[in-house]
Coordinates of C-alpha atoms and ligand atoms in Angstrom, one line a residue:
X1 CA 0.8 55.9 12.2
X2 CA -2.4 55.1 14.0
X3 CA -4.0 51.7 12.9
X4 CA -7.8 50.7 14.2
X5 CA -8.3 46.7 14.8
X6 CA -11.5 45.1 15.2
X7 CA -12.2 41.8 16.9
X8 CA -15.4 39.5 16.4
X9 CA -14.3 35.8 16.4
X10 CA -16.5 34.6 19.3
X11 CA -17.5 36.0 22.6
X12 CA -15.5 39.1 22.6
X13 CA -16.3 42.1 20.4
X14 CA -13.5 44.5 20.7
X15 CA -11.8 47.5 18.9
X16 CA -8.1 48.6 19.6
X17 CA -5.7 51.7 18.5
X18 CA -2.2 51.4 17.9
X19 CA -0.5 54.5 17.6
X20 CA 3.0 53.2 16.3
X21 CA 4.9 56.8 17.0
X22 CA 4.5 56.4 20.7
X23 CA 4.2 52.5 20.5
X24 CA 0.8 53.0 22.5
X25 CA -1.9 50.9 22.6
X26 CA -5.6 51.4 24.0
X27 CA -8.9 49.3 23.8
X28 CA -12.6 48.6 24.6
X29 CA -14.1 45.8 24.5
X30 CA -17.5 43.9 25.3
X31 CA -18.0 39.9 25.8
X32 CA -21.2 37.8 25.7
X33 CA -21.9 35.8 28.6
X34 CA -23.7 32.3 27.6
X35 CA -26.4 31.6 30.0
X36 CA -26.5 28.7 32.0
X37 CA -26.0 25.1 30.4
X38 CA -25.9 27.0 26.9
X39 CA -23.1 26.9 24.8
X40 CA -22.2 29.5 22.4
X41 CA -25.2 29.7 20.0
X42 CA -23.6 32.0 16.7
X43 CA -26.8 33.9 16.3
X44 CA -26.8 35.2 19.8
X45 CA -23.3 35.9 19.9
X46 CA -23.6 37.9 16.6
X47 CA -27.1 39.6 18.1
X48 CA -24.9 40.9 21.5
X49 CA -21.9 42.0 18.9
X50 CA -24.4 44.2 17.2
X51 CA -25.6 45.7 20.4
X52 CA -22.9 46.6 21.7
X53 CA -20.8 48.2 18.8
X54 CA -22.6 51.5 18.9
X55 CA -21.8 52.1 23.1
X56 CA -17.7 50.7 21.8
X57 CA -17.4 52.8 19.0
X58 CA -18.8 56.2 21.1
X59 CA -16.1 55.2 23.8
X60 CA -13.0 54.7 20.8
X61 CA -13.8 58.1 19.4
X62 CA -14.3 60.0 22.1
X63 CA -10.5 59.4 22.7
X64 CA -9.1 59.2 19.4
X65 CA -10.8 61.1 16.1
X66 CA -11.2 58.5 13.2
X67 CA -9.5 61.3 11.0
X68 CA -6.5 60.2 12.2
X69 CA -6.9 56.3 11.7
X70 CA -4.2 55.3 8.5
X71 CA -6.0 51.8 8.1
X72 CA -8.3 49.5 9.5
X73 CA -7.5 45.8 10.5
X74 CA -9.9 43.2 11.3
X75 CA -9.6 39.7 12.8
X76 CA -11.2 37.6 9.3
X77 CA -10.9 34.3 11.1
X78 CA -10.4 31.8 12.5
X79 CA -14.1 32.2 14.5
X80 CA -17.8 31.6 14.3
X81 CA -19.1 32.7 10.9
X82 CA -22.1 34.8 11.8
X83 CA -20.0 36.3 14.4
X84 CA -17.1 37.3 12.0
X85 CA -20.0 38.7 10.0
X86 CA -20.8 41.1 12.1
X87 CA -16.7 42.6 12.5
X88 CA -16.7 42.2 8.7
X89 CA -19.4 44.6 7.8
X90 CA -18.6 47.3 10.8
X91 CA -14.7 47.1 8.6
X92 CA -16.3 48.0 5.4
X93 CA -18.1 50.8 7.2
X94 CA -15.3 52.5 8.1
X95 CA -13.4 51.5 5.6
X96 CA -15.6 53.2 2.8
X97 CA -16.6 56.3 5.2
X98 CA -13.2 57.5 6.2
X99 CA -11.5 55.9 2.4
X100 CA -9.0 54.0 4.5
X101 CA -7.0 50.9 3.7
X102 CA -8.1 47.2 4.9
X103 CA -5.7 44.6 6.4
X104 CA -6.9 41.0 7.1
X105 CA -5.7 39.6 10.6
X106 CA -5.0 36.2 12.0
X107 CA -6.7 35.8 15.4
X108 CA -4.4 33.4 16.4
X109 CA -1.2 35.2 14.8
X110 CA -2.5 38.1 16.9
X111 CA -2.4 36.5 20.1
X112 CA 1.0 35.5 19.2
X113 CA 2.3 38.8 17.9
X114 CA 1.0 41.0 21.0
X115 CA 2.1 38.4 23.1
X116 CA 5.7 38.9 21.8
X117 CA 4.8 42.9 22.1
X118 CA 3.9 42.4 26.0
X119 CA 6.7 40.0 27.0
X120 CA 10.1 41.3 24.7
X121 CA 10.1 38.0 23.3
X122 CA 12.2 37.6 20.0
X123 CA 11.9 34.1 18.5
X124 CA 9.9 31.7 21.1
X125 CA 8.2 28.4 21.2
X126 CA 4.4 29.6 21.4
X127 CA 2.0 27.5 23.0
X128 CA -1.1 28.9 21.9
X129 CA -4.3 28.0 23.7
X130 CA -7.9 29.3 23.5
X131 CA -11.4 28.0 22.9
X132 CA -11.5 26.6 19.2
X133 CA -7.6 26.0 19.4
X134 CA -4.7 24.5 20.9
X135 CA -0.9 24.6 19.2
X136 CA 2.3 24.5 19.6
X137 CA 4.0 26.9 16.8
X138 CA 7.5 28.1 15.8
X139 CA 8.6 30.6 13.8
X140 CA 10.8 29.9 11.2
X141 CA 12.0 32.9 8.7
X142 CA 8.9 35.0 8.3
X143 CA 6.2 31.7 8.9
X144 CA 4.4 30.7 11.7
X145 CA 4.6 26.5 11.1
X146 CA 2.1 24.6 13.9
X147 CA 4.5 21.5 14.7
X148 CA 2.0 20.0 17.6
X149 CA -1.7 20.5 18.1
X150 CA -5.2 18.8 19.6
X151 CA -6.4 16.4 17.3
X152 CA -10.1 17.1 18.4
X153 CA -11.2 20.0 20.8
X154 CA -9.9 23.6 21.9
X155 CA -8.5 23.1 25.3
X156 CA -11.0 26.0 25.9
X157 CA -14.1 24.6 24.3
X158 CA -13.1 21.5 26.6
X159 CA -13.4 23.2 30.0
X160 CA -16.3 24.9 28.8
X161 CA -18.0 21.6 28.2
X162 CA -16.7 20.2 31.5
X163 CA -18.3 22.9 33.3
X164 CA -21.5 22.7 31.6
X165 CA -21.3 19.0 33.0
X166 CA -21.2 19.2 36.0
X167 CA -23.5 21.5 36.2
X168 CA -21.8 25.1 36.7
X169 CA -24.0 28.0 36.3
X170 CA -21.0 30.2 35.3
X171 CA -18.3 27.9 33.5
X172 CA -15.7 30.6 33.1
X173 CA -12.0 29.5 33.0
X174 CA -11.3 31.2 36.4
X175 CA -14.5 29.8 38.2
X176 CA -13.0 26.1 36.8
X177 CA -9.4 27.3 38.4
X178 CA -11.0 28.1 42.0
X179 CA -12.2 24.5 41.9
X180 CA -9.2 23.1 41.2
X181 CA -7.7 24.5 43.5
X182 CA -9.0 22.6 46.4
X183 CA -9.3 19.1 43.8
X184 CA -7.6 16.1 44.2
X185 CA -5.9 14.0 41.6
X186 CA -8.1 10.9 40.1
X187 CA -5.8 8.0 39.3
X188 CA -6.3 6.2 35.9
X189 CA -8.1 9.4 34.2
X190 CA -7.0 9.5 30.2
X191 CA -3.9 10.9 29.0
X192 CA -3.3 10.7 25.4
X193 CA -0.4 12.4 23.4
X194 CA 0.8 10.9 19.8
X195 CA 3.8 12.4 18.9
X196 CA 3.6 16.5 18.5
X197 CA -0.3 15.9 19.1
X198 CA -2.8 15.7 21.8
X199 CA -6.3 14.5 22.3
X200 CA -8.9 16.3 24.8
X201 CA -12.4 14.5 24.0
X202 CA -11.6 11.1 25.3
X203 CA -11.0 13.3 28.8
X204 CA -14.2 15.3 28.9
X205 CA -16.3 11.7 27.8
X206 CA -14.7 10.2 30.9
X207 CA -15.3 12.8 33.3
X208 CA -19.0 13.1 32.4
X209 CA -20.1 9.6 31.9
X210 CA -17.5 7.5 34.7
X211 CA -16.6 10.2 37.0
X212 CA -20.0 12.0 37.8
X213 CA -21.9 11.3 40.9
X214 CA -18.6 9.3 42.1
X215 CA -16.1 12.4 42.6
X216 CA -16.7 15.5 44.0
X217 CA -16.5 18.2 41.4
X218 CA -13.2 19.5 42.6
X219 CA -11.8 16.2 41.9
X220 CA -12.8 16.0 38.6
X221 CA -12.2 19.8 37.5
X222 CA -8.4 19.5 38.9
X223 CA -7.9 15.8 37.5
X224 CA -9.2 16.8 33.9
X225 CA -7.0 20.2 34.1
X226 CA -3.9 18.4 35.2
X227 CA -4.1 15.8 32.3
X228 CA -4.9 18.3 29.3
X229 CA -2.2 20.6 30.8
X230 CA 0.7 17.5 30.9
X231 CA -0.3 16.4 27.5
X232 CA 0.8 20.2 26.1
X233 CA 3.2 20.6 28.5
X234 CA 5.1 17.0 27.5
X235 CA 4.1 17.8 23.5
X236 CA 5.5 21.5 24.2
X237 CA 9.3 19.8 25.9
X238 CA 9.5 17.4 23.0
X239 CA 9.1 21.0 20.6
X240 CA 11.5 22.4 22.8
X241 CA 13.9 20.1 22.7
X242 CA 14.1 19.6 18.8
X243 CA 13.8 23.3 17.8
X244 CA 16.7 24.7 20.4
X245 CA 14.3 27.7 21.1
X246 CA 15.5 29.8 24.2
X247 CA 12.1 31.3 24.8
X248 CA 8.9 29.6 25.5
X249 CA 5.6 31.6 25.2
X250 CA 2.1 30.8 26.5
X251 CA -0.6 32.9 24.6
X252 CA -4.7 32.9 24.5
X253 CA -7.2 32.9 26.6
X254 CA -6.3 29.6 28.3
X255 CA -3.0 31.0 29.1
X256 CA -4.6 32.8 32.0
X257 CA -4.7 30.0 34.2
X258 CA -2.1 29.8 36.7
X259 CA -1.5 26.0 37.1
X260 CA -0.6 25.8 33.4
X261 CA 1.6 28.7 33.9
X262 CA 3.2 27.1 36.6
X263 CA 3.6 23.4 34.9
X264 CA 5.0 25.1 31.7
X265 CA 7.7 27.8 34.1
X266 CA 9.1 24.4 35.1
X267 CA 9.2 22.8 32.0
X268 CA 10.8 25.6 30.4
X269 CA 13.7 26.7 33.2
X270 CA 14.6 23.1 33.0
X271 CA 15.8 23.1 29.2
X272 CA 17.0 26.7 30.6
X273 CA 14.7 28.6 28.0
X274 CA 12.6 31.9 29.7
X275 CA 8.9 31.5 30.0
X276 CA 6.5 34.3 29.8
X277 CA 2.7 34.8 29.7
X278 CA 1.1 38.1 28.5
X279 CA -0.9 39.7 31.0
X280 CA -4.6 39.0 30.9
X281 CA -5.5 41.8 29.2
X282 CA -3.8 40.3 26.1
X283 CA -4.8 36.8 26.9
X284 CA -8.2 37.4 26.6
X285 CA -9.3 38.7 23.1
X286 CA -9.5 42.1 22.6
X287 CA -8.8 44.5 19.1
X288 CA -5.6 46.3 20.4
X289 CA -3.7 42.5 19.2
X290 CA -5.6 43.1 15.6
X291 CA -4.4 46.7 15.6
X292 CA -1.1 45.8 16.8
X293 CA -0.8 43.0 14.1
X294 CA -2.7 45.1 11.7
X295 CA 0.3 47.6 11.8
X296 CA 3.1 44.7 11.2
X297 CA 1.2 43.8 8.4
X298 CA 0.8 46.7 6.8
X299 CA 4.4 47.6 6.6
X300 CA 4.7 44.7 4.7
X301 CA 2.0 46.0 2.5
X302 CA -0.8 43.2 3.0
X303 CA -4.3 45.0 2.3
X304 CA -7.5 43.7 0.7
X305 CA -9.9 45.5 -1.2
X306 CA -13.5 45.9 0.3
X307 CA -14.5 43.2 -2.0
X308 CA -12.4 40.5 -0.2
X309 CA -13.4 41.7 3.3
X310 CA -15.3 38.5 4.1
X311 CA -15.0 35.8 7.5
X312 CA -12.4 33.0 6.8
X313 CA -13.6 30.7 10.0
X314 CA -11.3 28.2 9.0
X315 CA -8.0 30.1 8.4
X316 CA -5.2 28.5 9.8
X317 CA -1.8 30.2 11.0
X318 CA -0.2 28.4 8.4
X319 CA -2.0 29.3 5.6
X320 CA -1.7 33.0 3.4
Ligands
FE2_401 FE1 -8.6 34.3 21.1

């Protein structure tokens, strides 16, 4: 069975395959870089999506004839609205032309599933962390149930902010990373964790407004990292801890950075549970995860008619 994803939450537009006979997977994808001190405006986003689907597609069936596609899959949310749009109406498309079923996908459950795909995980503790979110979720009978999470910002949208701050012409997650690197820690910066839950916002609102023009920008980038990455990582033990879980898995595009890595491979050994990180292919969104997901879903017989296939920007993990 082949299955076609299609991803379009934010920055990334991408389309996958997953060929389930030969457990194969193949994508192309296409991001949008913000320009400097500009956040993520929707209509821009959804203007580069739209420009670049064309050159995709050419590149997807050149490889793989959409004859052969058993079902579509798109990522319905959660995400920026316009930009959903835009992988919403490139489903129908297809979905009409070549009279194939539709399967709604969780971006988030996505990450998660193709993470498990990548690593041979079973049954983990998932830390999931990207720009709009950041949760701890476990996995009990067929439900994904988010038992910790931010209580304000993606860690994500949080460096992103930070690096707009200070002033970074290029505030890309690895970019921050280099900086850290040669940081140094800033006592008294804020730390907040209540109970499974973490806070980010109070962080970012001291780095710009106390710690500008004081620190160097090292400091600042390594101090704020280091704090939102203990406030998972001790949220993630306590999760640890109370569900028994033997695996512990760190997916989304935040997952990519190694300190957090690191912090979370010593966390983990020392309850004697195996961490793993997908490689950064995965990490960073991409339609092979819809696909991928797309195909567990369909064998559980989840489609939607064309009439349903509309953005959900809200749609939580937990929710049908
Ligand atoms: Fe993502």
């Amino acid at each position: 069975m082949k299955i076609l994803g299609i991803e379009s939450t934010a920055h990334t537009l991408g389309f996958g395959l997953y060929d389930s006979d030969n457990d194969e997977i193949f994508q192309v994808k296409d991001m949008y870089k913000t320009p400097k001190g500009e956040g993520m405006v929707p209509r821009k986003v959804a203007d580069h999506h739209q420009q670049v689907a064309g050159r995709l597609i050419d590149i997807l069936t050149s490889k793989y004839s959409m004859k052969d596609v058993d079902a579509i899959a798109f990522s319905q949310g959660p995400g920026i609205g316009q930009c959903l749009q835009v992988g919403a109406f490139i489903t129908r498309l297809f979905a009409l032309k070549y009279k194939i079923p539709v399967i709604p996908v969780n971006h988030c459950q996505a990450h998660i599933e193709i993470g498990k795909w990548a690593t041979g995980m079973r049954n983990p503790l998932i830390i999931y962390v990207s720009g709009g979110n950041t949760q701890i979720i476990i996995q009990e009978d067929e439900e994904y149930r988010v038992v910790g999470e931010t209580l304000d910002i993606g860690m994500g949208n949080l460096f992103d902010a930070l690096g707009r701050e200070i002033g970074l012409e290029y505030a890309h997650g690895s970019v921050l990373e280099m900086m850290a690197k040669r940081g140094n820690y800033i006592p008294d910066i804020p730390y907040s964790v209540k109970g499974m839950n973490f806070v980010f916002a109070g962080l970012l609102t001291h780095a710009s407004k106390r710690m500008t023009g004081k620190y160097n920008n090292e400091d600042i980038v390594y101090s704020v990292m280091h704090n939102a990455f203990a406030e998972v990582a001790e949220a993630a033990e306590r999760a640890l801890c109370l569900s028994h879980k033997k695996e512990v898995l760190l997916c989304g595009g935040v997952a990519q950075n190694k300190m957090f890595q690191k912090m979370l491979y010593k966390m983990a050994g020392y309850h004697g549970a195996r961490f793993a990180v997908p490689d950064n292919e995965f990490n960073a969104d991409n339609g092979a995860m819809i696909a991928y997901t797309g195909y567990l879903r369909y064998e559980k017989g989840i489609t939607i008619p064309i009439s349903m296939v509309k953005p959900r920007p809200k749609w939580r993990i937990d929710q049908e």
